[in-house]
Short mmCIF file of C-alpha atoms and ligand atoms in Angstrom, two decimals:
data_model
loop_
_atom_site.label_atom_id
_atom_site.label_comp_id
_atom_site.label_asym_id
_atom_site.label_seq_id
_atom_site.Cartn_x
_atom_site.Cartn_y
_atom_site.Cartn_z
CA MET M 1146 250.64 -12.80 156.69
CA LYS M 1147 251.93 -11.78 153.32
CA LYS M 1148 251.80 -8.65 151.26
CA ILE M 1149 252.42 -7.93 147.63
CA VAL M 1150 255.25 -5.50 146.88
CA ILE M 1151 255.65 -3.98 143.50
CA ASN M 1152 258.31 -1.57 142.15
CA GLY M 1153 256.49 0.01 139.24
CA ARG M 1154 256.86 1.49 135.77
CA ARG M 1155 258.13 -1.58 133.92
CA PRO M 1156 255.99 -2.45 130.82
CA LEU M 1157 254.67 -6.05 130.87
CA ASN M 1158 256.08 -8.10 128.00
CA GLY M 1159 255.81 -11.80 127.03
CA GLU M 1160 253.24 -14.52 127.25
CA VAL M 1161 250.86 -15.48 129.94
CA GLU M 1162 248.66 -18.60 130.31
CA ILE M 1163 245.14 -18.20 131.60
CA GLY M 1164 243.46 -20.66 133.74
CA GLY M 1165 239.95 -22.03 134.24
CA MET M 1166 237.07 -19.74 135.03
CA LYS M 1167 236.66 -19.51 138.80
CA ASN M 1168 232.97 -18.47 138.53
CA GLY M 1169 232.30 -21.15 136.07
CA ALA M 1170 234.11 -23.78 138.05
CA LEU M 1171 232.29 -23.00 141.26
CA PRO M 1172 228.67 -23.84 140.06
CA ILE M 1173 230.02 -26.92 138.25
CA ILE M 1174 231.50 -28.10 141.68
CA PHE M 1175 228.24 -27.68 143.32
CA ALA M 1176 226.29 -29.26 140.44
CA SER M 1177 228.39 -32.26 140.78
CA LEU M 1178 226.34 -32.95 143.94
CA LEU M 1179 223.36 -33.78 141.71
CA VAL M 1180 225.15 -36.77 140.19
CA THR M 1181 223.83 -39.98 141.78
CA SER M 1182 226.10 -42.41 140.03
CA GLY M 1183 229.60 -42.55 139.18
CA LYS M 1184 232.54 -40.14 139.61
CA THR M 1185 232.68 -36.61 138.10
CA VAL M 1186 236.29 -35.47 137.04
CA ILE M 1187 236.39 -31.60 136.73
CA GLU M 1188 239.65 -30.37 134.91
CA ASN M 1189 241.07 -27.00 134.25
CA LEU M 1190 240.03 -25.85 137.74
CA PRO M 1191 241.99 -22.59 138.78
CA ALA M 1192 244.30 -23.17 141.75
CA VAL M 1193 242.52 -20.54 143.87
CA LYS M 1194 241.27 -20.44 147.36
CA ASP M 1195 237.54 -20.28 146.50
CA ILE M 1196 237.79 -23.61 144.64
CA ASP M 1197 239.35 -25.17 147.87
CA ILE M 1198 236.71 -23.80 149.96
CA SER M 1199 233.92 -25.14 147.76
CA LEU M 1200 235.48 -28.64 147.63
CA GLU M 1201 235.85 -28.44 151.45
CA ILE M 1202 232.14 -27.61 151.74
CA ILE M 1203 230.97 -30.38 149.62
CA GLU M 1204 233.28 -32.81 151.46
CA SER M 1205 231.74 -31.72 154.74
CA LEU M 1206 228.27 -33.02 153.30
CA GLY M 1207 229.67 -36.44 152.38
CA ALA M 1208 231.06 -36.05 149.01
CA LYS M 1209 234.34 -37.86 148.29
CA VAL M 1210 236.88 -35.51 146.68
CA GLU M 1211 240.23 -36.37 145.47
CA ARG M 1212 242.72 -33.82 143.91
CA SER M 1213 244.63 -35.74 141.29
CA ASP M 1214 246.71 -32.45 140.68
CA ARG M 1215 246.03 -28.71 141.48
CA HIS M 1216 243.84 -28.22 138.38
CA THR M 1217 241.73 -31.44 138.68
CA ALA M 1218 239.12 -32.76 141.24
CA VAL M 1219 237.46 -36.14 141.15
CA ILE M 1220 234.03 -36.06 143.01
CA ASP M 1221 231.81 -38.79 144.07
CA ALA M 1222 228.57 -37.48 145.61
CA THR M 1223 226.95 -40.82 145.86
CA ASP M 1224 226.81 -40.67 149.65
CA LEU M 1225 225.86 -37.23 149.94
CA LYS M 1226 223.54 -36.05 152.76
CA VAL M 1227 221.53 -32.89 153.60
CA SER M 1228 223.11 -31.11 156.46
CA GLU M 1229 224.20 -27.68 157.43
CA PRO M 1230 227.74 -27.15 156.07
CA PRO M 1231 230.30 -25.55 158.39
CA SER M 1232 229.43 -21.76 158.54
CA ASN M 1233 232.94 -20.60 158.47
CA LEU M 1234 233.42 -22.01 155.02
CA VAL M 1235 230.11 -20.94 153.78
CA ARG M 1236 230.50 -17.39 154.87
CA LYS M 1237 233.93 -17.12 152.91
CA MET M 1238 232.32 -16.87 149.75
CA ARG M 1239 229.36 -15.86 147.67
CA ALA M 1240 229.05 -18.91 145.59
CA SER M 1241 228.13 -21.18 148.58
CA TYR M 1242 224.54 -20.19 147.80
CA TYR M 1243 224.79 -22.82 144.92
CA LEU M 1244 224.29 -25.52 147.52
CA LEU M 1245 220.64 -24.45 147.90
CA GLY M 1246 219.91 -25.14 144.10
CA ALA M 1247 222.04 -28.37 144.10
CA GLU M 1248 220.52 -29.64 147.26
CA LEU M 1249 216.99 -28.94 146.41
CA GLY M 1250 217.51 -30.76 142.99
CA ARG M 1251 219.10 -33.66 144.72
CA PHE M 1252 217.04 -34.03 147.90
CA GLY M 1253 213.98 -31.63 147.50
CA GLU M 1254 215.21 -29.61 150.57
CA ALA M 1255 218.23 -27.63 151.54
CA ILE M 1256 219.60 -25.50 154.38
CA VAL M 1257 222.60 -23.16 154.07
CA GLN M 1258 223.77 -20.22 156.02
CA TYR M 1259 223.68 -16.79 154.32
CA PRO M 1260 226.76 -16.57 152.00
CA GLY M 1261 229.76 -14.25 152.22
CA GLY M 1262 231.81 -12.89 149.46
CA CYS M 1263 232.91 -9.38 148.34
CA ASP M 1264 230.92 -6.45 149.79
CA PHE M 1265 229.55 -4.18 146.96
CA GLY M 1266 226.54 -2.91 148.94
CA GLY M 1267 223.52 -5.11 149.57
CA ARG M 1268 223.59 -8.51 147.76
CA PRO M 1269 220.16 -9.87 148.42
CA ILE M 1270 219.08 -13.32 147.29
CA ASP M 1271 215.47 -12.46 146.70
CA ARG M 1272 215.55 -13.38 142.99
CA HIS M 1273 217.07 -16.92 144.00
CA VAL M 1274 214.20 -17.17 146.51
CA LYS M 1275 211.57 -16.17 143.88
CA GLY M 1276 212.91 -18.88 141.53
CA PHE M 1277 212.68 -21.64 144.09
CA GLU M 1278 209.21 -20.66 145.21
CA ALA M 1279 208.24 -20.97 141.52
CA LEU M 1280 209.52 -24.51 141.59
CA GLY M 1281 207.35 -25.35 144.33
CA ALA M 1282 209.74 -24.69 147.42
CA THR M 1283 208.80 -22.98 150.65
CA VAL M 1284 211.70 -20.86 151.49
CA THR M 1285 212.02 -19.53 155.10
CA GLU M 1286 214.70 -17.66 157.04
CA THR M 1287 215.81 -19.74 160.15
CA PHE M 1288 218.37 -19.52 162.91
CA SER M 1289 220.71 -22.35 164.01
CA ASP M 1290 223.75 -22.28 166.16
CA SER M 1291 225.71 -21.27 163.20
CA GLY M 1292 223.62 -18.18 162.55
CA LYS M 1293 221.08 -16.96 160.11
CA CYS M 1294 220.17 -19.66 157.52
CA VAL M 1295 218.04 -20.18 154.52
CA ARG M 1296 215.94 -23.28 154.43
CA ALA M 1297 214.14 -24.45 151.20
CA GLU M 1298 211.74 -27.26 151.34
CA THR M 1299 209.43 -29.17 149.13
CA GLU M 1300 206.68 -31.88 149.65
CA ASN M 1301 207.97 -34.36 146.94
CA GLY M 1302 210.82 -32.62 145.10
CA VAL M 1303 210.78 -29.66 142.71
CA VAL M 1304 208.30 -29.18 140.04
CA GLY M 1305 208.99 -27.54 136.81
CA ALA M 1306 207.59 -24.06 136.19
CA ASN M 1307 208.04 -20.61 134.34
CA VAL M 1308 210.33 -18.42 136.09
CA PHE M 1309 210.72 -14.88 135.12
CA PHE M 1310 213.44 -12.42 136.37
CA ASP M 1311 212.69 -8.75 136.36
CA ASP M 1312 216.63 -8.24 136.45
CA VAL M 1313 219.42 -10.40 135.25
CA SER M 1314 221.07 -12.35 138.06
CA VAL M 1315 223.97 -14.63 137.33
CA GLY M 1316 223.59 -16.45 140.65
CA ALA M 1317 219.75 -16.76 140.50
CA THR M 1318 219.83 -18.11 136.96
CA ILE M 1319 222.43 -20.78 138.01
CA ASN M 1320 220.46 -21.71 141.20
CA VAL M 1321 217.35 -22.24 139.39
CA MET M 1322 219.09 -24.42 136.75
CA LEU M 1323 220.52 -26.56 139.49
CA ALA M 1324 217.23 -27.06 141.15
CA ALA M 1325 215.20 -27.48 137.82
CA THR M 1326 217.63 -30.17 136.45
CA THR M 1327 215.76 -32.92 138.26
CA ALA M 1328 212.30 -31.19 138.63
CA SER M 1329 209.26 -33.05 137.33
CA GLY M 1330 208.33 -31.28 134.09
CA LEU M 1331 209.57 -28.37 132.18
CA THR M 1332 211.28 -25.24 133.66
CA VAL M 1333 211.40 -22.18 131.52
CA ILE M 1334 213.73 -19.31 132.64
CA GLU M 1335 213.04 -15.86 131.18
CA ASN M 1336 215.48 -13.01 131.26
CA ALA M 1337 218.14 -15.52 132.12
CA ALA M 1338 221.81 -14.56 132.50
CA ARG M 1339 223.71 -15.19 129.25
CA GLU M 1340 227.29 -15.31 130.88
CA PRO M 1341 229.65 -17.92 129.35
CA HIS M 1342 229.76 -19.78 132.69
CA VAL M 1343 225.86 -20.11 132.49
CA VAL M 1344 226.61 -21.90 129.23
CA ASP M 1345 229.41 -23.94 130.81
CA LEU M 1346 227.16 -25.02 133.52
CA ALA M 1347 224.42 -26.20 131.04
CA ASN M 1348 227.12 -28.02 129.07
CA PHE M 1349 228.38 -29.80 132.16
CA LEU M 1350 224.82 -30.82 133.38
CA ASN M 1351 223.93 -32.06 129.83
CA THR M 1352 227.13 -34.16 129.81
CA CYS M 1353 225.84 -35.78 133.08
CA GLY M 1354 222.48 -36.54 131.37
CA ALA M 1355 220.43 -33.35 131.99
CA LYS M 1356 218.24 -31.54 129.38
CA VAL M 1357 219.10 -27.91 129.43
CA PHE M 1358 218.51 -25.90 126.18
CA GLY M 1359 218.97 -22.33 125.34
CA ALA M 1360 221.87 -21.42 127.81
CA GLY M 1361 223.56 -18.21 126.41
CA THR M 1362 220.20 -16.71 125.49
CA PRO M 1363 217.74 -14.94 127.62
CA THR M 1364 215.41 -18.12 127.69
CA ILE M 1365 216.63 -21.33 129.19
CA LYS M 1366 214.52 -24.31 128.95
CA ILE M 1367 215.05 -27.29 131.35
CA THR M 1368 213.32 -30.61 130.99
CA GLY M 1369 213.69 -32.21 134.28
CA VAL M 1370 215.27 -35.78 134.32
CA ASP M 1371 214.93 -38.47 136.96
CA LYS M 1372 217.94 -37.92 139.45
CA SER M 1373 218.96 -41.57 139.12
CA THR M 1374 219.90 -40.93 135.54
CA LEU M 1375 222.41 -38.30 136.27
CA HIS M 1376 225.85 -39.90 135.82
CA GLY M 1377 229.49 -38.99 136.25
CA CYS M 1378 231.53 -37.62 133.52
CA SER M 1379 234.73 -35.74 132.60
CA TYR M 1380 234.51 -31.95 132.06
CA THR M 1381 236.97 -29.24 131.25
CA VAL M 1382 236.13 -25.76 132.69
CA VAL M 1383 236.29 -22.78 130.12
CA PRO M 1384 239.12 -20.20 130.46
CA ASP M 1385 238.49 -17.36 132.65
CA MET M 1386 237.52 -14.19 130.93
CA ILE M 1387 238.16 -11.89 133.99
CA GLU M 1388 241.65 -13.23 134.63
CA ALA M 1389 242.31 -12.83 130.81
CA GLY M 1390 240.79 -9.31 130.85
CA THR M 1391 242.82 -8.42 133.97
CA TYR M 1392 246.10 -9.21 132.06
CA MET M 1393 244.82 -7.43 129.04
CA VAL M 1394 244.16 -4.23 131.00
CA ALA M 1395 247.57 -4.74 132.91
CA ALA M 1396 249.41 -5.10 129.57
CA ALA M 1397 247.67 -1.84 128.26
CA ALA M 1398 248.05 0.14 131.54
CA THR M 1399 251.80 -0.55 131.58
CA GLY M 1400 252.32 0.09 127.79
CA GLY M 1401 253.41 -3.39 127.28
CA ASN M 1402 252.90 -6.12 124.69
CA VAL M 1403 251.49 -9.37 125.90
CA LEU M 1404 250.11 -12.51 124.28
CA ILE M 1405 247.44 -13.83 126.54
CA LYS M 1406 247.12 -17.48 125.80
CA ASN M 1407 244.38 -20.01 126.39
CA VAL M 1408 241.39 -17.79 126.01
CA ILE M 1409 238.12 -17.81 124.20
CA PRO M 1410 238.30 -14.44 122.24
CA LYS M 1411 234.56 -14.29 121.80
CA HIS M 1412 234.03 -14.08 125.58
CA LEU M 1413 236.53 -11.11 125.63
CA GLU M 1414 234.80 -9.04 122.93
CA ALA M 1415 233.40 -6.33 125.28
CA THR M 1416 236.73 -5.94 126.96
CA SER M 1417 238.75 -5.90 123.68
CA MET M 1418 236.37 -3.36 122.06
CA LYS M 1419 236.59 -0.97 125.00
CA LEU M 1420 240.35 -1.29 125.03
CA ALA M 1421 240.44 -0.57 121.24
CA GLU M 1422 238.57 2.64 121.84
CA MET M 1423 241.23 3.63 124.39
CA GLY M 1424 243.83 3.24 121.62
CA VAL M 1425 245.02 -0.29 122.58
CA SER M 1426 245.72 -2.81 119.81
CA ILE M 1427 244.15 -6.15 120.20
CA VAL M 1428 245.00 -9.03 117.75
CA GLU M 1429 242.78 -11.85 118.09
CA ASN M 1430 244.08 -15.44 117.29
CA ASP M 1431 242.05 -18.82 117.68
CA ASP M 1432 242.82 -19.14 121.35
CA SER M 1433 244.92 -16.19 122.29
CA VAL M 1434 244.82 -12.32 122.11
CA GLU M 1435 247.82 -10.00 121.69
CA VAL M 1436 247.74 -6.77 123.30
CA SER M 1437 250.02 -3.90 122.65
CA VAL M 1438 250.00 0.06 122.84
CA PRO M 1439 251.05 1.66 119.79
CA ASP M 1440 250.08 5.20 120.78
CA GLU M 1441 248.82 7.17 123.77
CA LEU M 1442 246.00 5.94 125.71
CA VAL M 1443 242.84 7.94 125.29
CA ALA M 1444 240.02 8.58 127.73
CA THR M 1445 236.64 6.94 127.20
CA ASN M 1446 233.14 6.39 128.67
CA MET M 1447 231.97 2.92 129.93
CA LYS M 1448 229.10 1.32 131.55
CA THR M 1449 229.30 -2.07 133.15
CA LEU M 1450 226.41 -4.42 132.25
CA PRO M 1451 225.49 -8.10 132.47
CA TYR M 1452 226.98 -10.29 129.41
CA PRO M 1453 227.50 -9.37 126.72
CA GLY M 1454 228.23 -6.03 128.18
CA ILE M 1455 231.50 -5.01 129.99
CA PRO M 1456 231.63 -7.14 133.20
CA THR M 1457 231.34 -5.43 136.31
CA ASP M 1458 234.28 -7.69 137.35
CA MET M 1459 236.31 -5.66 135.09
CA GLN M 1460 235.24 -2.17 136.35
CA PRO M 1461 238.07 -1.62 138.90
CA GLN M 1462 240.89 -2.69 136.51
CA PHE M 1463 239.38 -0.30 133.82
CA CYS M 1464 239.38 2.52 136.52
CA VAL M 1465 243.11 2.13 136.79
CA LEU M 1466 243.49 2.19 132.91
CA MET M 1467 241.46 5.32 132.81
CA CYS M 1468 243.82 6.93 135.37
CA MET M 1469 246.45 6.32 132.80
CA ALA M 1470 244.57 7.64 129.76
CA LYS M 1471 244.91 11.34 129.18
CA GLY M 1472 241.55 13.31 129.53
CA THR M 1473 238.25 12.74 131.33
CA SER M 1474 236.65 9.20 131.42
CA LYS M 1475 233.18 8.43 132.90
CA LEU M 1476 232.85 5.08 134.42
CA VAL M 1477 229.27 3.85 135.27
CA GLU M 1478 228.55 0.81 137.44
CA GLY M 1479 225.57 -0.75 136.04
CA VAL M 1480 225.36 -3.77 138.27
CA PHE M 1481 226.12 -3.37 141.81
CA ASP M 1482 225.11 -0.43 144.17
CA ASN M 1483 228.51 0.15 145.78
CA ARG M 1484 231.54 -0.88 143.79
CA PHE M 1485 233.64 2.04 143.93
CA GLN M 1486 234.75 1.52 147.62
CA TYR M 1487 238.38 1.13 146.40
CA VAL M 1488 238.78 4.57 144.78
CA ASP M 1489 240.08 6.07 148.03
CA GLN M 1490 243.16 3.71 147.76
CA LEU M 1491 243.68 4.90 144.32
CA ARG M 1492 243.51 8.49 145.36
CA ASN M 1493 246.18 7.70 147.91
CA MET M 1494 248.30 6.85 144.76
CA GLY M 1495 247.78 10.23 143.28
CA ALA M 1496 244.64 9.39 140.99
CA SER M 1497 242.03 12.13 140.49
CA ILE M 1498 238.64 10.47 140.66
CA GLU M 1499 235.23 11.80 141.67
CA VAL M 1500 232.49 9.42 142.72
CA ASN M 1501 228.89 10.35 142.54
CA GLY M 1502 226.66 7.25 143.36
CA LYS M 1503 227.29 4.86 140.48
CA ILE M 1504 229.22 7.12 138.36
CA ALA M 1505 232.97 7.71 138.65
CA THR M 1506 234.74 10.64 136.68
CA ILE M 1507 238.42 10.07 136.15
CA ASN M 1508 240.69 12.93 135.33
CA GLY M 1509 243.55 10.79 133.80
CA GLY M 1510 247.07 11.12 132.35
CA SER M 1511 248.82 12.24 135.63
CA PRO M 1512 251.35 9.98 137.20
CA LEU M 1513 250.49 7.51 140.09
CA TYR M 1514 252.72 7.17 143.06
CA GLY M 1515 253.46 4.02 145.06
CA ALA M 1516 251.66 3.75 148.35
CA THR M 1517 250.58 1.25 150.93
CA VAL M 1518 247.15 0.08 149.88
CA ASN M 1519 244.45 -2.49 150.66
CA ALA M 1520 242.73 -5.07 148.58
CA SER M 1521 239.13 -4.23 149.61
CA ASP M 1522 237.74 -6.92 147.39
CA LEU M 1523 238.86 -9.60 144.74
CA ARG M 1524 238.69 -7.25 141.63
CA ALA M 1525 239.60 -4.10 143.55
CA GLY M 1526 242.67 -6.19 144.63
CA ALA M 1527 243.53 -6.85 141.05
CA ALA M 1528 243.09 -3.17 140.30
CA MET M 1529 245.69 -2.32 143.04
CA VAL M 1530 248.07 -4.73 141.44
CA ILE M 1531 247.68 -2.97 138.09
CA ALA M 1532 247.97 0.50 139.77
CA GLY M 1533 251.15 -0.70 141.41
CA LEU M 1534 252.55 -1.74 138.19
CA CYS M 1535 251.93 1.61 136.65
CA ALA M 1536 253.11 3.69 139.71
CA ASN M 1537 256.30 5.45 140.30
CA GLY M 1538 258.09 3.89 143.28
CA ARG M 1539 257.05 1.12 145.60
CA THR M 1540 253.41 -0.05 146.18
CA GLU M 1541 252.62 -2.47 149.11
CA ILE M 1542 249.28 -4.24 148.79
CA GLU M 1543 247.71 -5.58 151.97
CA ASN M 1544 244.90 -8.05 152.70
CA ILE M 1545 245.90 -10.08 149.63
CA VAL M 1546 243.83 -12.94 150.82
CA TYR M 1547 241.08 -11.47 148.42
CA ILE M 1548 243.36 -11.65 145.51
CA ASN M 1549 244.35 -15.37 146.26
CA ARG M 1550 240.66 -16.16 146.11
CA GLY M 1551 240.39 -15.43 142.50
CA TYR M 1552 243.85 -15.14 140.74
CA GLU M 1553 246.29 -18.30 140.39
CA ASP M 1554 249.78 -17.46 140.90
CA ILE M 1555 249.47 -13.78 140.10
CA VAL M 1556 252.85 -12.91 141.48
CA ASP M 1557 254.66 -15.59 139.36
CA LYS M 1558 252.73 -14.73 136.11
CA LEU M 1559 253.42 -11.02 136.44
CA SER M 1560 257.20 -11.64 137.27
CA ALA M 1561 257.35 -13.78 134.22
CA LEU M 1562 256.12 -10.79 132.26
CA GLY M 1563 258.95 -8.58 133.62
CA ALA M 1564 257.22 -7.18 136.56
CA ASP M 1565 259.18 -6.32 139.78
CA ILE M 1566 256.66 -7.89 142.03
CA SER M 1567 257.14 -10.23 145.15
CA LEU M 1568 255.42 -11.52 148.16
CA GLU M 1569 256.92 -10.31 151.48
CA GLU M 1570 256.04 -11.14 154.91
CA ILE M 1571 254.18 -8.33 156.76
CA ALA M 1572 256.23 -7.54 159.87
CA ASP M 1573 254.46 -7.95 163.39
CA ASN M 1574 254.48 -4.42 165.22
C1 UD1 L 1378 228.12 -13.16 140.24
C2 UD1 L 1378 229.74 -13.20 140.39
C3 UD1 L 1378 230.31 -11.91 140.53
C4 UD1 L 1378 229.84 -11.06 139.30
C5 UD1 L 1378 228.36 -11.01 139.43
C6 UD1 L 1378 227.80 -10.23 138.12
C7 UD1 L 1378 230.00 -15.49 141.24
C8 UD1 L 1378 230.44 -16.22 142.46
N1 UD1 L 1378 229.97 -14.11 141.49
O1 UD1 L 1378 227.61 -12.60 141.42
O2 UD1 L 1378 231.70 -12.05 140.54
O3 UD1 L 1378 230.15 -9.64 139.80
O4 UD1 L 1378 227.80 -12.24 139.17
O5 UD1 L 1378 228.46 -10.49 137.00
O6 UD1 L 1378 229.90 -15.96 140.21
N2 UD1 L 1378 220.57 -9.05 142.99
C9 UD1 L 1378 219.25 -8.89 143.61
N3 UD1 L 1378 218.76 -10.10 144.10
C10 UD1 L 1378 219.14 -11.36 144.03
C11 UD1 L 1378 220.46 -11.44 143.31
C12 UD1 L 1378 221.01 -10.43 142.74
O7 UD1 L 1378 218.90 -7.69 143.82
O8 UD1 L 1378 218.63 -12.19 144.42
C13 UD1 L 1378 221.30 -7.96 142.31
C14 UD1 L 1378 222.73 -7.99 142.92
O9 UD1 L 1378 222.69 -7.10 144.12
C15 UD1 L 1378 223.34 -7.04 141.87
C16 UD1 L 1378 222.75 -7.66 140.60
O10 UD1 L 1378 221.48 -8.19 141.01
O11 UD1 L 1378 223.12 -5.63 141.89
C17 UD1 L 1378 223.47 -8.75 139.88
O12 UD1 L 1378 223.92 -9.64 140.83
P1 UD1 L 1378 224.15 -11.21 140.21
O13 UD1 L 1378 224.20 -11.28 138.87
O14 UD1 L 1378 223.12 -12.14 141.04
O15 UD1 L 1378 225.50 -11.40 140.96
P2 UD1 L 1378 226.08 -12.75 141.92
O16 UD1 L 1378 225.61 -13.88 141.29
O17 UD1 L 1378 226.09 -12.27 143.27
#
């Protein structure tokens, strides 16, 4: 097992290339199961663990998968069957719940074990279930040899309907889109998530012959098509706004100057504006942003929200930036119930942070010191890396399996920007 070792206090300088969006690629991989004829070529896949797992899951159900290079998968789902996927794979990540929507759309029935993923408190799937039930499915909890499963069944396939979400859910929006693509009739999703990856999924589905309109707005309309009309295509996944945001914050926190390439600046607007409020200079180009720090960082207040708000997946990284900014910052988690579990690790590095429920108060401006810390989840792991880059002395980050789930070549990319960072084997005691 390996750990990341960082000798901190070196500003990041240079250029970094951003990969495809993990949270956009995952639903597209599962959506490829709806395609009944031809091959689907998905390009710009990030080379991260969650993508490998999702491809293994669809292979276990009978899809043929070829990796022509580490960023491209060719998927042929012609011979797909409904069966329980291996639970050890499903429980490794949250996105395995997209199998429910994809199989419902393809076969009118689905069975999947409860998904795994990062632990931010309870992560129920009641909104997904509400959506499937609106489309005519009977959803039950059942147990098999592999544990607790969700079973969704219909008489004769899904039927278009109005689906209203009381609160925005990215996963539930995507799952209903997947199921409704081949429904008979029209589905209207109200209070839909507007994340760029919802739009990316709609673009992918439409390229395969689906009829999805309005993605990116709160109302998505899907006119169901016959599943025999969905055909293979070539599709390029959009750049990862969270990977890009993470490097933007890392550049700012270390007082560096970094050109972040292959991004869609519009997707980064909330992150860019918040960085600007903290005294960071952001220059937007067509497909890159340049981040530099002309002056001292200043404290600010921030609340995470669904898109176009500040993404909750940027919250831990901003927390570290606030530790580096002089003054008191307030950070409100507006999406998940329990997403400050990593704060203790930052306190071990000398950070002064108080947490009260969903609000963290950060007294910033004092130095951080190297320590042995733990990546408690994916984005918390990224925050530990940024903290290590800023800290005096040596930081060791363990449990990096989480970081590898979502950040391609993070050690190499940061080394190329001048960080003193490496992977080391954890010694057996
Ligand atoms: C996805 C992302 C995750 C990101 C999150 C919010 C993937 C694989 N994961 O997670 O990285 O942090 O969006 O941008 O893409 N909720 C319910 N019932 C439900 C569904 C959600 O109560 O049925 C709650 C959740 O507990 C959470 C909030 O709704 O408090 C938002 O969750 P949701 O948008 O669904 O996030 P995920 O799809 O799980």
